[in-house]
Structures are given as structure tokens and as C-alpha cells.
mmCIF file of C-alpha atoms in Angstrom:
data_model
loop_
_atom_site.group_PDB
_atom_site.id
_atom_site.type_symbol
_atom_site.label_atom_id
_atom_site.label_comp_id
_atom_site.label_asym_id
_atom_site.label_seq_id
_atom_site.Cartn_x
_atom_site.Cartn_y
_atom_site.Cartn_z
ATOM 1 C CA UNK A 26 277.521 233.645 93.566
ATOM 2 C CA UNK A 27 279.221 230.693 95.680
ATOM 3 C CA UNK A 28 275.913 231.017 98.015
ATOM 4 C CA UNK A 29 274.163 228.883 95.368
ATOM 5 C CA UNK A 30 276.599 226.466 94.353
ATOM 6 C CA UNK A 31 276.618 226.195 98.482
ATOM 7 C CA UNK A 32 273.029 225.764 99.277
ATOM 8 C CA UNK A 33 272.456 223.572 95.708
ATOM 9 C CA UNK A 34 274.856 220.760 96.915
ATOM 10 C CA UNK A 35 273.893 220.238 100.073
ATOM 11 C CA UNK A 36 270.260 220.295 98.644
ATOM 12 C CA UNK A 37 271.383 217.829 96.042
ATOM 13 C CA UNK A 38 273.280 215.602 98.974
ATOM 14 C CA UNK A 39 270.077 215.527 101.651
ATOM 15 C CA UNK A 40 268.121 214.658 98.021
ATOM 16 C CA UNK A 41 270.326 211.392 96.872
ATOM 17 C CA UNK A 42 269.992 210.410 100.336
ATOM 18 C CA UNK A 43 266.479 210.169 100.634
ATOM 19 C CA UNK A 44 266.135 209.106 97.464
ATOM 20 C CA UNK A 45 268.143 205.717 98.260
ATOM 21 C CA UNK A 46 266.383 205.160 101.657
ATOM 22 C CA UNK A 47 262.901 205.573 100.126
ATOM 23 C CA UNK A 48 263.382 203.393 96.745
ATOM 24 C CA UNK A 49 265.455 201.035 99.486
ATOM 25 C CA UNK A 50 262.307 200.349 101.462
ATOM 26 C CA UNK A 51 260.211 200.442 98.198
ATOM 27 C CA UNK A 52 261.827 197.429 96.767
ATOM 28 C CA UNK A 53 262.025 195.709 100.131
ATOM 29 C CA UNK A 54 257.968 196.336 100.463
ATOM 30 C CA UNK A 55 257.597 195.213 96.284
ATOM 31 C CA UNK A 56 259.343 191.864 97.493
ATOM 32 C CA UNK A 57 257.878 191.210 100.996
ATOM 33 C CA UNK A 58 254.672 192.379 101.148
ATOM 34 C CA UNK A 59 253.140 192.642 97.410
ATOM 35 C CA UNK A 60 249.610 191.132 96.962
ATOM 36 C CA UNK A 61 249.938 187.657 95.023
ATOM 37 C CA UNK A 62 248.135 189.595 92.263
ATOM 38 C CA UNK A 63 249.934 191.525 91.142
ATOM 39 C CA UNK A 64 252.437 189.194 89.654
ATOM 40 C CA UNK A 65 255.066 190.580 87.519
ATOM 41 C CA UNK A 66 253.700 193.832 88.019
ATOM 42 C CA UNK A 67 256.201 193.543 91.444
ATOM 43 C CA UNK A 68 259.006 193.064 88.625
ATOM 44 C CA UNK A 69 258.041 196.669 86.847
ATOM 45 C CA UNK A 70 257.890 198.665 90.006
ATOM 46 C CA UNK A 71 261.119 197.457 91.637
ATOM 47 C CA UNK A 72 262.838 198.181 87.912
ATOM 48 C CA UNK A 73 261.249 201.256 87.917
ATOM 49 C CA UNK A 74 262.372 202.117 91.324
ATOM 50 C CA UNK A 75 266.347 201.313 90.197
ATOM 51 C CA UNK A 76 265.969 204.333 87.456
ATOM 52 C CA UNK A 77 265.250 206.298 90.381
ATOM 53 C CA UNK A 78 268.290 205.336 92.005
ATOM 54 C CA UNK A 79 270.549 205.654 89.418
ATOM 55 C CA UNK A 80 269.543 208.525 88.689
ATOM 56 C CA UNK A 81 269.809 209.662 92.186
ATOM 57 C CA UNK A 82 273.330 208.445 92.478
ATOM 58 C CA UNK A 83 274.226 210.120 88.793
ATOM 59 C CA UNK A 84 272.566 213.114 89.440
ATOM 60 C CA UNK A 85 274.940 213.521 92.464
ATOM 61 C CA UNK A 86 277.407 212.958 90.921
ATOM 62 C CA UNK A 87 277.323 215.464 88.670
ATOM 63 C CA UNK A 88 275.465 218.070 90.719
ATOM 64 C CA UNK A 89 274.168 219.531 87.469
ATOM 65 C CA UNK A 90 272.789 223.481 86.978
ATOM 66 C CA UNK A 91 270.199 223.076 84.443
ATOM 67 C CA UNK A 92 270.921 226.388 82.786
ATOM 68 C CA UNK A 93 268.232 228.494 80.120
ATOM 69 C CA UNK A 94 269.963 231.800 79.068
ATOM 70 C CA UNK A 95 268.316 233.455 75.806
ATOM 71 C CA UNK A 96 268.547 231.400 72.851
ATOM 72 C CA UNK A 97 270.273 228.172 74.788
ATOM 73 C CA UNK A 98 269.777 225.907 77.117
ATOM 74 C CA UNK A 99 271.782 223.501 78.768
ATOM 75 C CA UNK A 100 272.849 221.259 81.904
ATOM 76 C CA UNK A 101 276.422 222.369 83.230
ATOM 77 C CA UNK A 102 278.729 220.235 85.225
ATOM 78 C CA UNK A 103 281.814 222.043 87.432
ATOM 79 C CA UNK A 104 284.802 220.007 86.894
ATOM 80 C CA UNK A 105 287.074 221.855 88.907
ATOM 81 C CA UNK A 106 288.709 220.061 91.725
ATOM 82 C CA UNK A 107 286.804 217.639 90.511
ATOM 83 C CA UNK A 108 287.626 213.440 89.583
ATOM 84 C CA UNK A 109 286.679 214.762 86.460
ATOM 85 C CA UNK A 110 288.307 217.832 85.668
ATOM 86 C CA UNK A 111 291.228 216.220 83.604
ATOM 87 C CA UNK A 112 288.633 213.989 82.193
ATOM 88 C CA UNK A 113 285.950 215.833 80.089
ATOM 89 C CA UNK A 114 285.300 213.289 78.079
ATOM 90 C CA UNK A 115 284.408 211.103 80.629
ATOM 91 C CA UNK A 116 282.646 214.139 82.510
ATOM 92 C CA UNK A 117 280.436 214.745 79.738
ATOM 93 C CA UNK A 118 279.479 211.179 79.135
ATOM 94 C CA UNK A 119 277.692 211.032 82.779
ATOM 95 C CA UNK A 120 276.414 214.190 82.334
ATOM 96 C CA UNK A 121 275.125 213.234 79.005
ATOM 97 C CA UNK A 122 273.969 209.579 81.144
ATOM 98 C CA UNK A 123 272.151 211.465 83.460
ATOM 99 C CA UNK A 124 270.118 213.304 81.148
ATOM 100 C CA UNK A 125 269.445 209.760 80.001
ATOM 101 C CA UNK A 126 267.416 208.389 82.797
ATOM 102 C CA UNK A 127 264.966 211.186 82.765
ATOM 103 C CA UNK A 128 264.314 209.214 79.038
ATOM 104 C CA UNK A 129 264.270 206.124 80.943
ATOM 105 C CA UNK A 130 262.033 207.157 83.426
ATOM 106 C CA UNK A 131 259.048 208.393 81.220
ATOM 107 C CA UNK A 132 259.193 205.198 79.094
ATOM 108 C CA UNK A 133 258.766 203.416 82.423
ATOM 109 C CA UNK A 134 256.026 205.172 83.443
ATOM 110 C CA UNK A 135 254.208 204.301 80.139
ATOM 111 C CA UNK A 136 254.760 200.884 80.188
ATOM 112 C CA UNK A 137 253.258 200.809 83.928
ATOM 113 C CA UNK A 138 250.649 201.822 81.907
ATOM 114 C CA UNK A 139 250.180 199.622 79.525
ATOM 115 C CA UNK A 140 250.525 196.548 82.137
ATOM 116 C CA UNK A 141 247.485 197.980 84.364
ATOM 117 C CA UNK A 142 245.403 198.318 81.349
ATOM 118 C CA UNK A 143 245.976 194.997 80.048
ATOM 119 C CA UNK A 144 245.277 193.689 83.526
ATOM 120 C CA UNK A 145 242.188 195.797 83.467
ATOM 121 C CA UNK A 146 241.268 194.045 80.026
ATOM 122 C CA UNK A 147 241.494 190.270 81.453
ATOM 123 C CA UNK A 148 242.067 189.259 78.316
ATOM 124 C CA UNK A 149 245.063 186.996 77.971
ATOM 125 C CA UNK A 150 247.413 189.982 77.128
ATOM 126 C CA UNK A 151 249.234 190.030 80.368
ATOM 127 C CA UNK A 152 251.075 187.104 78.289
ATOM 128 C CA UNK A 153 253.313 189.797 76.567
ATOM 129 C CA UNK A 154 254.460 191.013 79.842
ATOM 130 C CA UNK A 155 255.483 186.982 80.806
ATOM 131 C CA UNK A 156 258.490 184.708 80.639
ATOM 132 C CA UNK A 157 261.017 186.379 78.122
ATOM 133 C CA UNK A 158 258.744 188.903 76.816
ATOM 134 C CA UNK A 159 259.283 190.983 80.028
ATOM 135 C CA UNK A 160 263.308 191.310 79.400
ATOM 136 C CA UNK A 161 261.716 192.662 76.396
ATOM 137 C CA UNK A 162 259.688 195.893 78.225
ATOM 138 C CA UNK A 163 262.634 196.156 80.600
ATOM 139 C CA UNK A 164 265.177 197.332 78.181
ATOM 140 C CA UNK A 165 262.675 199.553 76.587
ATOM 141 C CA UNK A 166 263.732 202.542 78.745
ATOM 142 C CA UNK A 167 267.155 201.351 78.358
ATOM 143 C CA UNK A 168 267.433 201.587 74.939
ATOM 144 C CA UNK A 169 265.233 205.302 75.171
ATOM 145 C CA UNK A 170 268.350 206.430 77.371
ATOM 146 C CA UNK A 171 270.867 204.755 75.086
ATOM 147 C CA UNK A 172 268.916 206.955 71.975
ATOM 148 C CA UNK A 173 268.841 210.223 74.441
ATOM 149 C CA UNK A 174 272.889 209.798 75.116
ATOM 150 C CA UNK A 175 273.546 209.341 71.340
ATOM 151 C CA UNK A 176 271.461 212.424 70.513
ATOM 152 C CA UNK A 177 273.494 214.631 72.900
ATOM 153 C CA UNK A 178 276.512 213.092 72.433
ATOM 154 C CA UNK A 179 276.370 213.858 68.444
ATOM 155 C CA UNK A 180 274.464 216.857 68.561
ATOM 156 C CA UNK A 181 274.994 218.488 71.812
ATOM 157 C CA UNK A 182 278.334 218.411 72.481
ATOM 158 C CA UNK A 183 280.179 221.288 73.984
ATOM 159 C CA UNK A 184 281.827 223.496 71.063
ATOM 160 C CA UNK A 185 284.104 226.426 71.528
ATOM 161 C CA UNK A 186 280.571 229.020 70.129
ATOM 162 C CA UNK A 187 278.130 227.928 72.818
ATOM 163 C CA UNK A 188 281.471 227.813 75.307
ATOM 164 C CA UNK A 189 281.943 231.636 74.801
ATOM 165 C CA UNK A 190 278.264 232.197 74.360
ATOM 166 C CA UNK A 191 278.148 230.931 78.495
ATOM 167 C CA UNK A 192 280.881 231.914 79.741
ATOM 168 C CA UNK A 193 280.191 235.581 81.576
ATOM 169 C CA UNK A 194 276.996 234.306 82.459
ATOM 170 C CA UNK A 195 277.682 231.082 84.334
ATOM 171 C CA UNK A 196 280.489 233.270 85.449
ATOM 172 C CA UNK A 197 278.366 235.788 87.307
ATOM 173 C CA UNK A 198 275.135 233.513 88.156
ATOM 174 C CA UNK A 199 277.548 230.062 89.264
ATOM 175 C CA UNK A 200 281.166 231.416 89.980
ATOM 176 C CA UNK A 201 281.700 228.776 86.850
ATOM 177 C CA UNK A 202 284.998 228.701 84.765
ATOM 178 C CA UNK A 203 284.083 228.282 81.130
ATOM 179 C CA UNK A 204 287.079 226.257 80.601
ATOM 180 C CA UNK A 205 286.133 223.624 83.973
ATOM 181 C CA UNK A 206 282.995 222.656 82.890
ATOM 182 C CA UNK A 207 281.680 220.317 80.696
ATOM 183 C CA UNK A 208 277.923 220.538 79.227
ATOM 184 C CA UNK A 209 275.502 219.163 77.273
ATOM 185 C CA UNK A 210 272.859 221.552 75.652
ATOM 186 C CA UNK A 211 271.938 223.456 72.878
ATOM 187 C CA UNK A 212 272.263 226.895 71.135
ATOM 188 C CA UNK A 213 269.690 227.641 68.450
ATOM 189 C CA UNK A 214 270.265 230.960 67.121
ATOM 190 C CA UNK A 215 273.992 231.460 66.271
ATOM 191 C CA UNK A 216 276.222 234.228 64.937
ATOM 192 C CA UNK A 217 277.803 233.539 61.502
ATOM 193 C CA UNK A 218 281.091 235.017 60.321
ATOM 194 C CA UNK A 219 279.558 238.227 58.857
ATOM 195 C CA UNK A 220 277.649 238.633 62.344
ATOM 196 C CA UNK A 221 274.244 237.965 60.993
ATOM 197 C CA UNK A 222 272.080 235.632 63.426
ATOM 198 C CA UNK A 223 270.893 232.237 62.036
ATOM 199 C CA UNK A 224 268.915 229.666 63.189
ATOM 200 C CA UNK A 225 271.241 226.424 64.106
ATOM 201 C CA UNK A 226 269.682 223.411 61.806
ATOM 202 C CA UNK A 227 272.017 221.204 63.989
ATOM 203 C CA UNK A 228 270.603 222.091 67.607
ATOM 204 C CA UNK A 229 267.078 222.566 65.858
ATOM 205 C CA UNK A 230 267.220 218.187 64.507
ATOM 206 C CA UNK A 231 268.751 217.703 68.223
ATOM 207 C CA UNK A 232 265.956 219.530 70.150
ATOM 208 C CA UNK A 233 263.613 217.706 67.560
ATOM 209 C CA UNK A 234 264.558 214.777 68.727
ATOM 210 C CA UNK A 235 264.581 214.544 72.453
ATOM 211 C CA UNK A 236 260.786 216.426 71.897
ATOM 212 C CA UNK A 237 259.769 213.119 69.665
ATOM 213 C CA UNK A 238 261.520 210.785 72.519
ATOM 214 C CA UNK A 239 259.188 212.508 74.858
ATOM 215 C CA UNK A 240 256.117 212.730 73.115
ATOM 216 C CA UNK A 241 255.848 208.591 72.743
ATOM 217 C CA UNK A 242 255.784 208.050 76.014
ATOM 218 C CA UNK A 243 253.707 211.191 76.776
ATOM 219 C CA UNK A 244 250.658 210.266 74.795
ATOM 220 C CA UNK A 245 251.128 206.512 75.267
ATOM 221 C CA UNK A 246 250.345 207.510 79.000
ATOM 222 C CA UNK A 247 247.735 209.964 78.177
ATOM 223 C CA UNK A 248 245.810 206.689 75.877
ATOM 224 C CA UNK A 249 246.511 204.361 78.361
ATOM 225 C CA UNK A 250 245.991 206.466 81.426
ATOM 226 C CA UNK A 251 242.516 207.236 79.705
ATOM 227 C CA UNK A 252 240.973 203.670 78.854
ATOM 228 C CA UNK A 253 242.386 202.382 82.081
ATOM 229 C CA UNK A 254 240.247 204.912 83.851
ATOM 230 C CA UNK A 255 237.720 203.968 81.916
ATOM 231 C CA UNK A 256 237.779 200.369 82.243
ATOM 232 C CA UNK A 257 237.860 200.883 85.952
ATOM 233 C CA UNK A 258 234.752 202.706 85.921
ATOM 234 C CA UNK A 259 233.101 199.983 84.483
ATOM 235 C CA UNK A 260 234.779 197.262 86.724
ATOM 236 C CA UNK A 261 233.275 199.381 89.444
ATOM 237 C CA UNK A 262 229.626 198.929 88.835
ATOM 238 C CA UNK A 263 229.906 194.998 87.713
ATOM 239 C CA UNK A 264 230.173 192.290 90.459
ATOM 240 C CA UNK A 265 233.686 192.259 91.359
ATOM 241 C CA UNK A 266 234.832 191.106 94.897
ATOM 242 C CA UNK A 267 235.351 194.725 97.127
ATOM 243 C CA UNK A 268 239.259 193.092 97.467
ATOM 244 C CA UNK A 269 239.760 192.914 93.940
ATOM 245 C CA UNK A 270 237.898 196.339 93.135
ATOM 246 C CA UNK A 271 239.710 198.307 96.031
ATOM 247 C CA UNK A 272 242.794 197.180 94.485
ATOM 248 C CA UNK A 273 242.428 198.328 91.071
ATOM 249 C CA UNK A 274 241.952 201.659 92.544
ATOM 250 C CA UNK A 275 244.121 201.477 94.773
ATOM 251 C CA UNK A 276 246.899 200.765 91.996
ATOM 252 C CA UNK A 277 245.245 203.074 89.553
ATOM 253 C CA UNK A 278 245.875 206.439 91.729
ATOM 254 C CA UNK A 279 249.309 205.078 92.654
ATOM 255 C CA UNK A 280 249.587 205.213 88.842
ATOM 256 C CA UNK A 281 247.942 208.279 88.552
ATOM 257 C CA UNK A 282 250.245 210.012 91.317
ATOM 258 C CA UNK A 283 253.027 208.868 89.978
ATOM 259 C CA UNK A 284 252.602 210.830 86.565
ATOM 260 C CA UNK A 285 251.461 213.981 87.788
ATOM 261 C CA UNK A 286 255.072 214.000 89.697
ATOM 262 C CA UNK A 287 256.816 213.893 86.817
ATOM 263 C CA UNK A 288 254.541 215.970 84.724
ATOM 264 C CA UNK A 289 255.315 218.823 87.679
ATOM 265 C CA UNK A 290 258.857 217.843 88.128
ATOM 266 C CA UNK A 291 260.009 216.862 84.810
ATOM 267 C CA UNK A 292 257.447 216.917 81.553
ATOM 268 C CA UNK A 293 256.474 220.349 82.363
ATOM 269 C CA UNK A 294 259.656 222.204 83.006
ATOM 270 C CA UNK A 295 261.908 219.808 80.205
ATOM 271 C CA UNK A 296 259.198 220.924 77.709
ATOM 272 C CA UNK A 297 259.352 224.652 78.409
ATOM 273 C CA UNK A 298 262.987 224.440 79.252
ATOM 274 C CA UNK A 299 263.336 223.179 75.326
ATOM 275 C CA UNK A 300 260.894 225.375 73.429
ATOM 276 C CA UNK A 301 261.474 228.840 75.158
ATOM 277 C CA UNK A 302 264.807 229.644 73.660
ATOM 278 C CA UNK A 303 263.903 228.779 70.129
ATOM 279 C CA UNK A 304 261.096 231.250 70.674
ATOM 280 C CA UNK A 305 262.967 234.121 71.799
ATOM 281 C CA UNK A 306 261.998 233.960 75.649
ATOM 282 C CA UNK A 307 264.433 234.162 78.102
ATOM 283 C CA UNK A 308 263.412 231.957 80.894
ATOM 284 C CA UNK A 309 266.655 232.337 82.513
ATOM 285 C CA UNK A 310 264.927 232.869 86.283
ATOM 286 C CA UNK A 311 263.789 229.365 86.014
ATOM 287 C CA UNK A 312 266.922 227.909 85.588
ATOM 288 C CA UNK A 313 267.292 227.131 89.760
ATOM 289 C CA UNK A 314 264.461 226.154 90.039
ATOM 290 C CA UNK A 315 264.353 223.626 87.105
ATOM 291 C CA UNK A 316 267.472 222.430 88.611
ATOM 292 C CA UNK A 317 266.589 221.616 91.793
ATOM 293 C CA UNK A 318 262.618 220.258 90.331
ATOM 294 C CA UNK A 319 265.261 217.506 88.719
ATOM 295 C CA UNK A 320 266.954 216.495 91.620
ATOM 296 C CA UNK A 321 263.917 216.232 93.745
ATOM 297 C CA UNK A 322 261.975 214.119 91.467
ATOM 298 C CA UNK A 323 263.820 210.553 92.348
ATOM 299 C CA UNK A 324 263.181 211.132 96.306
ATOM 300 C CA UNK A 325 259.818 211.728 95.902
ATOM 301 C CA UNK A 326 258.607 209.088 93.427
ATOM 302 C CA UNK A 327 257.833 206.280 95.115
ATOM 303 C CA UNK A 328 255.915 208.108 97.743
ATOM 304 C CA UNK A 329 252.797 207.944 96.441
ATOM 305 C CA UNK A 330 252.722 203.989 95.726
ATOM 306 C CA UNK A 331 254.025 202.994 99.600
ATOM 307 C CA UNK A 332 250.916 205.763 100.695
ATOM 308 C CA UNK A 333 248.652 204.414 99.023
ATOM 309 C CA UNK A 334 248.675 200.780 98.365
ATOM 310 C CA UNK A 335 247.251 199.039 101.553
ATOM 311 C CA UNK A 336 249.883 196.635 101.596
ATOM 312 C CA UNK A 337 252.590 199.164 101.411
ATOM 313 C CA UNK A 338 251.382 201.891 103.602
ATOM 314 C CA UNK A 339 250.371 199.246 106.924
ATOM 315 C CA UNK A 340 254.239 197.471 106.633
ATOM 316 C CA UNK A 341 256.073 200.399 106.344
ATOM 317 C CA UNK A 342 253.797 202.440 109.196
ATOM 318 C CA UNK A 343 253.960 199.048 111.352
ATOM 319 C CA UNK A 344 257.307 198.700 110.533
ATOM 320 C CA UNK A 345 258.060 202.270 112.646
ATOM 321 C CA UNK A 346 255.514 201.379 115.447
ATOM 322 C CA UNK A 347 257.017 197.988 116.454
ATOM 323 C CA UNK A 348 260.712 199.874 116.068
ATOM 324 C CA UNK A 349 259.172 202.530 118.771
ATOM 325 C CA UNK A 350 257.193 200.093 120.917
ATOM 326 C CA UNK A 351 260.869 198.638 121.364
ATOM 327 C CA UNK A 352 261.900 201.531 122.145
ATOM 328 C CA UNK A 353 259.633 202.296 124.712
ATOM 329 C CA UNK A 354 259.937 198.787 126.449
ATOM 330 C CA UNK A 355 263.639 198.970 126.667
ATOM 331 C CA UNK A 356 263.217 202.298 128.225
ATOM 332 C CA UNK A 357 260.653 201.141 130.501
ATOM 333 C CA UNK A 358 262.811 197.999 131.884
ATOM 334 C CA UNK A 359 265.854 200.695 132.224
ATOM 335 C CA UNK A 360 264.002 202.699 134.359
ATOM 336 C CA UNK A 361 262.764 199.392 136.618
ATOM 337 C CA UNK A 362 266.140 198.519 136.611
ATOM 338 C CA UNK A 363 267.612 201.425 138.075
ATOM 339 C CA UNK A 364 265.053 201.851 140.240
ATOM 340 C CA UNK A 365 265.429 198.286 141.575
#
């Protein structure tokens, strides 16, 4: 069905877009018009903000169909006519890259965190988020997407079983040539020479291991999430100024927001994208949606932070009523003009 291919790229174009224009202004608003305290808290959220854009740009690139038929799943990339197509290896290395920075992005998540609850403590341990110590936290997602990569690279490489296991299907669903793609995914149950079914130890230590990658970060942020809240609470009925109190909050449903997002767009769907086939459900009516859930998660990310952070939310609305208040005066004096 070319239809989809059709309607998924220009999705996937509009989405990388809007992704770059709203992380664009996010970092300009970080730098310009962040309270003083938040300190290198400013540093997290513009970092943060580049994973979005990268993965943006990536996920563009490869204009991925994330892709659950029976007992696989996988994320396909059309080389054909592609820069890529004579280039696999390369091909599935930012395919591989892409699914990469949705590592990155959780582990950035849970270190935000762990910063707002040690800020929430006020008691000295912001110090491990100072000076060199911060280069530290930064290449923690890094290094997540660098283990993420390896894992598919070693484990979930395309081989000629899971090729021909695809190939009528992507076919039919995609308008796909087998032989033009490149992928990264796995197949759990396989078919051995005698035609009995077995269950693939290889794909079973590879999905094993992108589930453990996102567990850390998943129950660092449910911890965290949970004695922030609670420390909050408390800060609430003591005799804080209403500035520094409004802020917390303020910060603390940014934070907030900004997990359920991925939970909807990402945690959710990744986790029942994995387990399904292993089970024996085929989930393989999800697969456009999952696919397009991934692209929109970058454009929408930041939203919540330049909405509801004071700061944020006044520059970027003032920001839009000087540029039509211009607008308006200019049209004004052209009409006095030609009337003159």
C-alpha cells in the first residue's frame, strides 16, 4: 500500500519540523529567560532538548515503520532510491542510532529527576551535579545509547531467517522489497532444520537486554518522581517564600508532564511492542500507530515545560504579541499613508 508510505512521510516531515522549531525556541527560552535558580538545571534541559533533536533529525532520516508481525518485531528502513541503498551497513547503523536515543532519552528524564529531588533536599547534594561532575550525568544517556546500539548491532542484526520471515508481509502492508531494506529487530520463535519451532536464546538475551536498559531508568523515575512529590508536599505547608514554592511546582508538573509523554508515546508501546511476540500475540494492527507515536514524541516534548513554567510561557506568548502588535502598526501607518 504506497498510500501509507505516502501519508507516513509527509507525517514524519511536518513532525521533524516542528520538532526543531519547538526545541529551537526551548533552548533560546533555557538561555534567556531561566530563573537564576535554577542553575545548572538550565544545562540538563537544553541537553535534554538536543536528544530531541537528534532524534528528530535521525528519525527523518530514516523514516522508520516500527513493524510487530507474530513472533517478531522490528523497525524497517526502505533503502531504495535511497543515499543508503548501496550502503546497508551504514543504513543499519542509523537505524540502529536512532533506536538509540529513545535509550538516551529515558535516562535523561531520570536524571531530571534526580536533580529536582536533590534540589528539593537542600542538602549540599546539588554538588554532584557541579563543575566536572555534570560532564559526568551528561554522558550518562550517551553511553545508555552507545549500550542500546551495541545490543542491536550484535544481536539484532538483519539475517537471511527473519529477512524471509518479513518479506510478503512488508511486501503487502509497505510495498517494501525484502532485499532494499535494512532492519533492526528481533525474531523469537524460529524454525529449525527439521521444521520444529524453537524459541531463539539469541533474540530472547537481546530483548532481555533493552527491557533491563529500560527498567533503570523506569523505576529510578518512579523513586524519584515519588519522594520528590513528597518532599514538595511538605515544602508546601512550611514557610517558604510563595516565589520559591510556586516554582517548585511549577517545575515539578513540567517534570511530571514530561514523563507521562513518554510513558504514552514511548514506555508504553516499546514495552508491549517487545513482550507481545514472545507471548504469542500478534499485535500487528499497532504497528502504524507505534510508528507514528515515535515520531511524534520529539515535537511534543518540550511543550509542557515552555506551558508551564512562568518564565517560559510569558516570553514565548509575548514574544508573538509584540511580533503582531508590529504587525498591526505597520499596517496601520500603510493605510495613513495611502490615504494621505
Amino acid at each position: 500500500m504506497g498510500w501509507i508510505s505516502l501519508i507516513k512521510s509527509y507525517i514524519q516531515l511536518v513532525t521533524v519540523v516542528f520538532s526543531l522549531f519547538v526545541n529551537s525556541i526551548f533552548i533560546f527560552l533555557v538561555v534567556t529567560e531561566s530563573p537564576k535558580k535554577l542553575g545548572n538545571y538550565k544545562h540538563l534541559m537544553c541537553y535534554f532538548s538536543f536528544i530531541s533533536m537528534v532524534y528528530a533529525i535521525l528519525d527523518y532520516i530514516v523514516q522508520p515503520y516500527i513493524h510487530s508481525y507474530r513472533a517478531s518485531f522490528s523497525m524497517l528502513m526502505d533503502l531504495k532510491g535511497s543515499a543508503f541503498e548501496n550502503n546497508p551497513t551504514v543504513a543499519f547503523f542509523v537505524t540502529a542510532s536512532l533506536t538509540g536515543c529513545f535509550a538516551s532519552t529515558i535516562y535523561a528524564i531520570s536524571i531530571n529527576f534526580v536533580f529536582r529531588y536533590f534540589a528539593l533536599q537542600r542538602e549540599g547534594r546539588l554538588r554532584y551535579f557541579s563543575g566536572k561532575r555534570l560532564y559526568l550525568w551528561i554522558s550518562i544517556p550517551f553511553l545508555s545509547g552507545i549500550a542500546w546500539v551495541t545490543n542491536n548491532w550484535f544481536l539484532f542484526s538483519p539475517n537471511p531467517e527473519m529477512t524471509e520471515y518479513l518479506r510478503a508481509e512488508v511486501k503487502e502492508l509497505y510495498d517494501l522489497d525484502a532485499d532494499k531494506m535494512t532492519y533492526t529487530g528481533c525474531l523469537y520463535w524460529r524454525t529449525d532444520a527439521n521444521g520444529n519451532i524453537y524459541l531463539s536464546k539469541k533474540d530472547l538475551i537481546g530483548a532481555f537486554n533493552l527491557m533491563i536498559i529500560m527498567m533503570i531508568p523506569f523505576f529510578t523515575i518512579l523513586y524519584f518522581g515519588s519522594k520528590s512529590y513528597s518532599k514538595i508536599t511538605k515544602l508546601m505547608s512550611q514557610g517558604e517564600s510563595d516565589y520559591s514554592r510556586k516554582l517548585q511546582m511549577q517545575l515539578y508538573k513540567a517534570l511530571v508532564a514530561q514523563t507521562l509523554i513518554p510513558m504514552v508515546f514511548l514506555f508504553i508501546p516499546v514495552g508491549i511492542f517487545f513482550t507481545s511476540p514472545l507471548i504469542g500475540v500478534n499485535i500487528e494492527w499497532t504497528s502504524f500507530i507505534i510508528t507514528f507515536f515515535y515520531s511524534f514524541y520529539p515535537a511534543v516534548d518540550p511543550i509542557p515545560i515552555i506551558m508551564l513554567i512562568d518564565e517560559y510561557r510569558n516570553a514565548f506568548f509575548n514574544f508573538f504579541r509584540r511580533a503582531m502588535s508590529k504587525n498591526q502598526v505597520v499596517s496601520v501607518v500603510s493605510i495613513d499613508l495611502n490615504y494621505t
